[in-house]
Tab-separated table of C-alpha atoms in Angstrom:
chain	number	residue	atom	x	y	z
A	31	MET	CA	95.134	99.775	79.734
A	32	ASP	CA	92.821	97.062	78.987
A	33	LEU	CA	92.162	94.726	81.636
A	34	THR	CA	91.368	91.820	79.344
A	35	LEU	CA	95.264	91.638	78.505
A	36	LEU	CA	96.088	91.319	82.217
A	37	SER	CA	97.302	87.832	83.324
A	38	GLU	CA	95.132	85.933	85.715
A	39	PRO	CA	97.731	86.233	88.970
A	40	ASP	CA	97.459	89.961	87.807
A	41	LEU	CA	93.802	89.844	88.419
A	42	ARG	CA	93.955	87.972	91.234
A	43	LEU	CA	96.199	90.657	92.584
A	44	ILE	CA	94.096	93.571	91.816
A	45	ALA	CA	91.193	92.056	93.102
A	46	ALA	CA	93.071	91.828	96.494
A	47	VAL	CA	94.652	95.111	96.876
A	48	GLN	CA	91.767	96.950	95.989
A	49	ARG	CA	90.019	95.733	99.388
A	50	GLY	CA	93.452	97.381	100.828
A	51	LEU	CA	96.454	96.229	101.994
A	52	PRO	CA	96.613	94.253	105.952
A	53	LEU	CA	97.130	96.405	108.463
A	54	THR	CA	99.919	93.491	109.457
A	55	SER	CA	103.628	93.314	109.613
A	56	ARG	CA	104.244	91.685	105.915
A	57	PRO	CA	101.168	93.042	104.307
A	58	TYR	CA	102.808	91.951	101.262
A	59	ARG	CA	103.295	88.397	102.564
A	60	ASP	CA	99.988	87.619	103.701
A	61	ILE	CA	97.719	88.938	100.377
A	62	GLY	CA	100.325	86.446	98.499
A	63	ARG	CA	99.216	83.378	100.596
A	64	ARG	CA	95.718	84.505	99.967
A	65	ILE	CA	96.607	84.076	96.516
A	66	GLY	CA	98.706	81.672	96.105
A	67	MET	CA	102.619	84.101	95.110
A	68	ASP	CA	105.129	84.615	97.306
A	69	GLU	CA	106.191	88.188	98.725
A	70	SER	CA	108.371	88.970	96.700
A	71	GLU	CA	106.406	88.061	93.558
A	72	VAL	CA	103.351	90.243	95.519
A	73	ILE	CA	105.879	92.943	95.357
A	74	ALA	CA	106.969	93.077	92.198
A	75	ALA	CA	103.269	92.709	90.390
A	76	VAL	CA	101.843	95.698	92.308
A	77	ARG	CA	105.699	97.074	90.950
A	78	ARG	CA	104.498	96.573	87.469
A	79	LEU	CA	100.744	97.483	87.429
A	80	LEU	CA	102.055	100.691	89.017
A	81	GLU	CA	104.685	101.179	85.964
A	82	LEU	CA	101.675	100.382	83.735
A	83	ARG	CA	99.227	102.951	85.283
A	84	VAL	CA	96.970	100.022	85.721
A	85	ILE	CA	97.130	101.209	89.506
A	86	ASN	CA	97.226	105.101	89.654
A	87	ARG	CA	98.627	105.060	92.996
A	88	LEU	CA	99.336	102.838	96.135
A	89	GLY	CA	98.720	104.331	99.500
A	90	VAL	CA	96.294	105.789	102.249
A	91	VAL	CA	92.805	106.578	100.532
A	92	VAL	CA	91.447	109.453	102.810
A	93	ARG	CA	87.705	109.769	102.976
A	94	HIS	CA	87.705	113.696	102.359
A	95	HIS	CA	83.902	113.876	103.299
A	96	GLU	CA	85.098	112.646	107.106
A	97	LEU	CA	87.719	115.214	107.363
A	98	GLY	CA	85.475	118.078	106.966
A	99	TYR	CA	85.976	118.202	103.376
A	100	THR	CA	81.900	118.772	102.781
A	101	ALA	CA	81.756	121.492	99.880
A	102	ASN	CA	82.791	120.273	96.248
A	103	ALA	CA	82.188	121.927	92.889
A	104	MET	CA	82.322	120.296	89.622
A	105	VAL	CA	83.748	123.448	87.613
A	106	ALA	CA	82.665	123.325	84.032
A	107	TRP	CA	84.537	125.696	81.620
A	108	ASP	CA	84.248	126.610	77.581
A	109	ILE	CA	87.414	126.813	76.162
A	110	PRO	CA	88.598	126.597	72.976
A	111	ASP	CA	89.201	123.371	71.175
A	112	ASP	CA	92.629	124.676	70.115
A	113	GLN	CA	93.428	125.787	73.581
A	114	VAL	CA	91.797	122.904	75.420
A	115	ALA	CA	94.448	120.075	75.942
A	116	GLU	CA	96.957	122.610	77.414
A	117	VAL	CA	94.348	123.908	79.313
A	118	GLY	CA	93.714	120.426	81.026
A	119	ARG	CA	97.025	119.866	81.261
A	120	CYS	CA	97.362	122.759	83.271
A	121	MET	CA	94.217	122.235	85.400
A	122	GLY	CA	95.072	118.563	85.815
A	123	SER	CA	98.376	119.471	87.323
A	124	PHE	CA	97.137	120.769	90.833
A	125	GLU	CA	97.155	118.815	93.530
A	126	PHE	CA	93.267	119.569	94.681
A	127	VAL	CA	92.080	118.995	91.212
A	128	THR	CA	90.393	115.328	91.949
A	129	LEU	CA	89.463	115.083	87.984
A	130	CYS	CA	90.016	116.708	84.917
A	131	TYR	CA	87.666	115.899	81.454
A	132	ARG	CA	87.155	116.945	78.072
A	133	ARG	CA	84.022	116.340	77.346
A	134	GLU	CA	81.544	116.862	74.000
A	135	ARG	CA	80.094	120.359	74.160
A	136	ARG	CA	76.134	120.250	73.722
A	137	PRO	CA	75.323	124.219	72.536
A	138	PRO	CA	73.089	125.835	73.246
A	139	ALA	CA	72.217	124.035	76.563
A	140	TRP	CA	75.535	123.398	77.564
A	141	PRO	CA	78.569	125.140	76.039
A	142	TYR	CA	81.075	123.848	78.304
A	143	ASN	CA	83.764	121.356	77.172
A	144	LEU	CA	86.111	120.971	80.408
A	145	TYR	CA	85.422	119.875	83.810
A	146	CYS	CA	87.365	119.830	86.840
A	147	MET	CA	86.164	118.419	90.648
A	148	VAL	CA	87.407	120.827	93.808
A	149	HIS	CA	87.136	120.010	96.795
A	150	GLY	CA	87.542	122.166	100.046
A	151	ARG	CA	86.331	122.711	103.615
A	152	GLU	CA	83.957	125.519	102.472
A	153	ARG	CA	82.064	126.914	99.417
A	154	GLU	CA	84.856	130.305	100.252
A	155	ALA	CA	88.116	127.439	99.896
A	156	VAL	CA	86.668	126.312	96.495
A	157	MET	CA	85.854	128.971	94.978
A	158	ALA	CA	89.001	130.490	95.894
A	159	GLN	CA	90.475	127.484	94.513
A	160	VAL	CA	88.849	128.114	91.196
A	161	ASP	CA	89.889	131.696	91.228
A	162	HIS	CA	93.445	130.497	91.687
A	163	LEU	CA	93.318	127.494	88.603
A	164	ALA	CA	91.770	130.510	86.460
A	165	ARG	CA	94.475	132.844	86.868
A	166	ALA	CA	97.318	130.134	86.784
A	167	CYS	CA	95.821	128.608	83.545
A	168	GLY	CA	94.740	131.824	82.049
A	169	LEU	CA	91.325	131.604	81.790
A	170	ASP	CA	90.499	134.468	83.671
A	171	GLU	CA	88.049	135.719	80.459
A	172	MET	CA	86.780	131.866	80.200
A	173	PRO	CA	82.853	131.385	80.646
A	174	ARG	CA	82.349	128.792	83.340
A	175	ALA	CA	79.550	127.315	85.707
A	176	VAL	CA	80.639	126.358	89.416
A	177	LEU	CA	77.859	123.270	90.373
A	178	PHE	CA	78.284	122.430	93.947
A	179	SER	CA	76.866	119.299	94.752
A	180	GLY	CA	73.986	118.603	96.866
A	181	ARG	CA	72.540	115.094	97.561
A	182	ARG	CA	74.045	112.101	96.603
A	183	PHE	CA	71.321	109.818	95.870
A	184	LYS	CA	73.572	107.290	94.272
A	185	GLN	CA	77.374	106.084	94.573
A	186	ARG	CA	78.401	102.898	93.873
A	187	GLY	CA	81.773	102.030	92.245
A	188	ALA	CA	81.918	99.364	89.991
A	189	VAL	CA	84.841	96.499	90.474
A	190	TYR	CA	87.804	97.818	88.466
A	191	ARG	CA	85.803	100.924	87.092
A	192	ASP	CA	86.613	103.756	89.307
A	193	ASP	CA	87.367	104.124	92.470
A	194	PRO	CA	84.097	104.143	95.117
A	195	ASP	CA	85.735	106.949	97.150
A	196	ARG	CA	85.836	109.303	94.243
A	197	GLU	CA	83.136	111.375	92.763
A	198	SER	CA	82.304	110.721	89.496
A	199	ALA	CA	84.004	109.392	86.361
A	200	ALA	CA	82.557	108.002	83.096
B	140	MET	CA	94.889	115.055	115.066
B	141	ASP	CA	98.921	115.167	116.585
B	142	ALA	CA	101.848	115.615	114.311
B	143	LEU	CA	102.548	112.023	113.440
B	144	GLU	CA	98.803	111.416	112.489
B	145	LYS	CA	98.455	114.293	110.418
B	146	ARG	CA	101.672	112.823	108.219
B	147	LEU	CA	100.379	109.733	108.262
B	148	LEU	CA	97.227	111.281	106.295
B	149	ASP	CA	99.423	113.738	104.230
B	150	ASP	CA	102.636	111.751	103.038
B	151	PHE	CA	101.769	107.956	101.822
B	152	GLN	CA	98.559	108.804	99.897
B	153	ARG	CA	100.929	107.750	97.056
B	154	ASP	CA	104.723	106.259	96.767
B	155	PHE	CA	103.642	103.639	99.598
B	156	PRO	CA	106.612	101.362	100.468
B	157	LEU	CA	107.245	98.619	98.146
B	158	VAL	CA	109.269	96.440	100.755
B	159	PRO	CA	108.570	93.513	102.768
B	160	GLU	CA	107.901	95.898	106.636
B	161	PRO	CA	106.060	98.863	104.840
B	162	TYR	CA	104.761	99.849	108.220
B	163	ALA	CA	108.228	99.619	109.745
B	164	GLU	CA	109.658	101.779	107.020
B	165	ILE	CA	106.838	104.106	107.417
B	166	ALA	CA	107.648	103.954	111.379
B	167	ARG	CA	111.357	104.686	110.711
B	168	ARG	CA	110.552	107.617	108.545
B	169	LEU	CA	108.341	108.806	110.783
B	170	GLY	CA	110.011	108.718	113.856
B	171	THR	CA	108.096	106.334	115.367
B	172	ASP	CA	107.447	102.439	115.748
B	173	GLU	CA	105.812	99.931	113.751
B	174	ALA	CA	103.006	99.388	116.289
B	175	THR	CA	102.027	102.684	116.519
B	176	VAL	CA	101.701	103.147	112.982
B	177	ILE	CA	99.500	100.073	112.449
B	178	ALA	CA	97.359	101.431	115.440
B	179	THR	CA	97.093	104.745	114.215
B	180	LEU	CA	95.796	103.090	110.520
B	181	GLU	CA	93.341	101.011	112.386
B	182	ARG	CA	92.170	103.961	114.555
B	183	PHE	CA	91.529	106.103	111.152
B	184	ARG	CA	89.853	102.871	109.198
B	185	GLU	CA	87.273	102.309	112.268
B	186	ALA	CA	86.245	106.080	112.409
B	187	GLY	CA	86.150	106.211	108.817
B	188	VAL	CA	88.901	109.170	108.450
B	189	ILE	CA	90.648	106.488	105.726
B	190	SER	CA	88.612	104.064	103.463
B	191	ARG	CA	91.774	101.289	103.469
B	192	VAL	CA	95.423	101.581	102.898
B	193	GLY	CA	95.369	100.217	99.081
B	194	ALA	CA	95.715	100.533	95.417
B	195	VAL	CA	93.554	103.573	93.627
B	196	PHE	CA	92.898	102.481	89.820
B	197	ARG	CA	92.608	103.989	86.806
B	198	PRO	CA	89.194	104.304	85.492
B	199	HIS	CA	88.700	100.909	83.607
B	200	ARG	CA	88.768	101.589	79.650
B	201	ALA	CA	86.935	98.273	78.174
B	202	GLY	CA	82.929	98.936	77.813
B	203	ALA	CA	81.264	102.513	77.365
B	204	SER	CA	80.365	105.388	79.764
B	205	THR	CA	79.087	108.682	79.904
B	206	LEU	CA	78.198	112.022	82.109
B	207	ALA	CA	74.301	113.083	81.538
B	208	ALA	CA	72.600	115.595	82.755
B	209	MET	CA	69.285	116.461	83.191
B	210	ALA	CA	67.543	120.170	84.185
B	211	VAL	CA	64.256	119.052	86.501
B	212	PRO	CA	61.934	121.053	87.795
B	213	GLU	CA	62.334	121.437	91.516
B	214	ASP	CA	59.229	119.489	92.768
B	215	ARG	CA	60.019	116.706	90.354
B	216	LEU	CA	63.798	116.005	91.628
B	217	GLN	CA	63.442	113.494	94.123
B	218	GLU	CA	61.123	111.474	91.606
B	219	VAL	CA	62.674	111.508	88.807
B	220	ALA	CA	65.860	110.751	90.912
B	221	ASP	CA	64.660	107.682	92.210
B	222	LEU	CA	63.784	106.594	88.450
B	223	VAL	CA	67.175	107.488	87.428
B	224	SER	CA	69.074	105.499	90.661
B	225	ALA	CA	67.216	102.373	90.127
B	226	TYR	CA	68.838	101.822	86.421
B	227	GLU	CA	71.523	99.008	87.127
B	228	ALA	CA	73.555	100.918	84.520
B	229	VAL	CA	74.052	104.081	86.542
B	230	ASN	CA	76.745	103.996	89.078
B	231	HIS	CA	76.614	108.201	90.539
B	232	ASN	CA	73.701	110.141	90.480
B	233	TYR	CA	73.983	113.295	92.516
B	234	GLU	CA	72.024	116.390	92.619
B	235	ARG	CA	74.146	119.790	91.593
B	236	GLU	CA	73.285	123.505	92.063
B	237	HIS	CA	72.387	124.419	88.499
B	238	ARG	CA	69.670	124.542	86.104
B	239	PHE	CA	71.042	121.374	85.053
B	240	ASN	CA	70.353	119.793	88.397
B	241	LEU	CA	70.529	115.970	88.138
B	242	TRP	CA	74.154	114.616	87.002
B	243	PHE	CA	74.635	110.360	86.504
B	244	VAL	CA	76.965	108.192	85.160
B	245	VAL	CA	75.852	105.486	82.828
B	246	THR	CA	77.800	102.579	81.747
B	247	GLY	CA	77.238	99.737	79.247
B	248	ALA	CA	78.858	97.154	77.081
B	249	ASP	CA	78.925	99.672	74.276
B	250	ASP	CA	77.745	102.569	73.115
B	251	ALA	CA	74.452	101.722	72.017
B	252	ALA	CA	73.650	100.287	75.351
B	253	VAL	CA	74.538	103.388	77.189
B	254	ARG	CA	72.463	105.302	74.554
B	255	ALA	CA	69.374	103.580	75.167
B	256	VAL	CA	69.470	104.219	78.791
B	257	LEU	CA	69.289	107.864	77.950
B	258	ASP	CA	66.518	107.311	75.465
B	259	ASP	CA	64.579	104.962	78.231
B	260	ILE	CA	65.199	107.871	80.805
B	261	ALA	CA	64.481	110.914	78.627
B	262	GLY	CA	61.009	109.123	77.408
B	263	ARG	CA	60.176	107.787	80.754
B	264	THR	CA	60.224	111.518	82.659
B	265	GLY	CA	59.067	113.750	79.084
B	266	LEU	CA	62.733	115.475	79.936
B	267	GLU	CA	65.593	116.039	77.820
B	268	VAL	CA	69.013	114.226	78.813
B	269	LEU	CA	72.178	115.759	78.036
B	270	ASP	CA	75.014	113.045	76.800
B	271	LEU	CA	78.613	114.307	77.614
B	272	PRO	CA	80.766	111.873	76.978
B	273	MET	CA	84.116	111.557	77.585
B	274	ILE	CA	86.970	112.947	75.286
B	275	GLU	CA	90.172	113.218	76.981
B	276	ASP	CA	91.240	112.705	80.718
B	277	TYR	CA	93.924	115.036	81.917
B	278	HIS	CA	94.297	114.179	85.658
B	279	LEU	CA	97.077	112.463	87.442
B	280	ASP	CA	95.697	111.326	90.633
B	281	LEU	CA	98.499	111.880	93.073
B	282	GLY	CA	96.326	112.104	96.150
B	283	PHE	CA	95.247	115.255	97.845
B	284	PRO	CA	97.171	117.635	100.331
B	285	LEU	CA	94.767	117.961	103.373
B	286	GLN	CA	94.799	121.694	104.993
B	287	TRP	CA	94.554	121.607	108.585
B	288	THR	CA	94.480	125.128	109.783
């Protein structure tokens, strides 16, 4: 979905709900007042943006780090090109996988072509999830690299670009 | 955390009620009242447990971006990380435990703009920069189930 195809009211609504719904009795009405829409128009527009998948989900945005989910790993796998889409869809269907992408390989230094992000309270839990994923998607023999995160040098989500509370996207 | 707080965090990461009084609807499902739901969410937000109640957007498809990786000698990591972070085009920059220990996302108006940033970083640091553009996204962000044990 290219955002340039959205209407001006949709863009105003996106800017308003991106910062969050107000914690008031009638949050859609209150957002509508700020951007010149009535309550039913706001609800209908949000529903449409969800259907178009411009909005991925609407709800409570939890900050995992603050809840003790301090271990996170990017797992890179080397999957045969003719299987990668199927494996990617398998991995992407697990709720504990927060990102799953196919990317270009750069052999020999970097032979991997499928990435997923796994979060946990501790390393052992993350490694157990990775093993579970490998078994469930039939990847026990597939080469992989598990890269736990260290220092966060910069984290900034550009408006519309990606969710500032999430790890990485590109 | 009590049972109500856990359910409030777990059960409403997606499919937030699209009705005029959504917090009252949540309260009805959890067997409590609207004021308790609102007060609990306010407390979560102040404590940083949630960032907001709101929309999570799909990554913007317009423009170009890539994931980049560098294998930086340990004694230069901070210096190189600072150099990379200083670019306006870089919006995430992380250390990871691997020979490739610096990972960052570069965005730009088009592929040439992104490539120019990667080349500039390689030139200034004397280090190779892997360019790992996305081919396909398989993930459906449906929220994240929390484990309370």
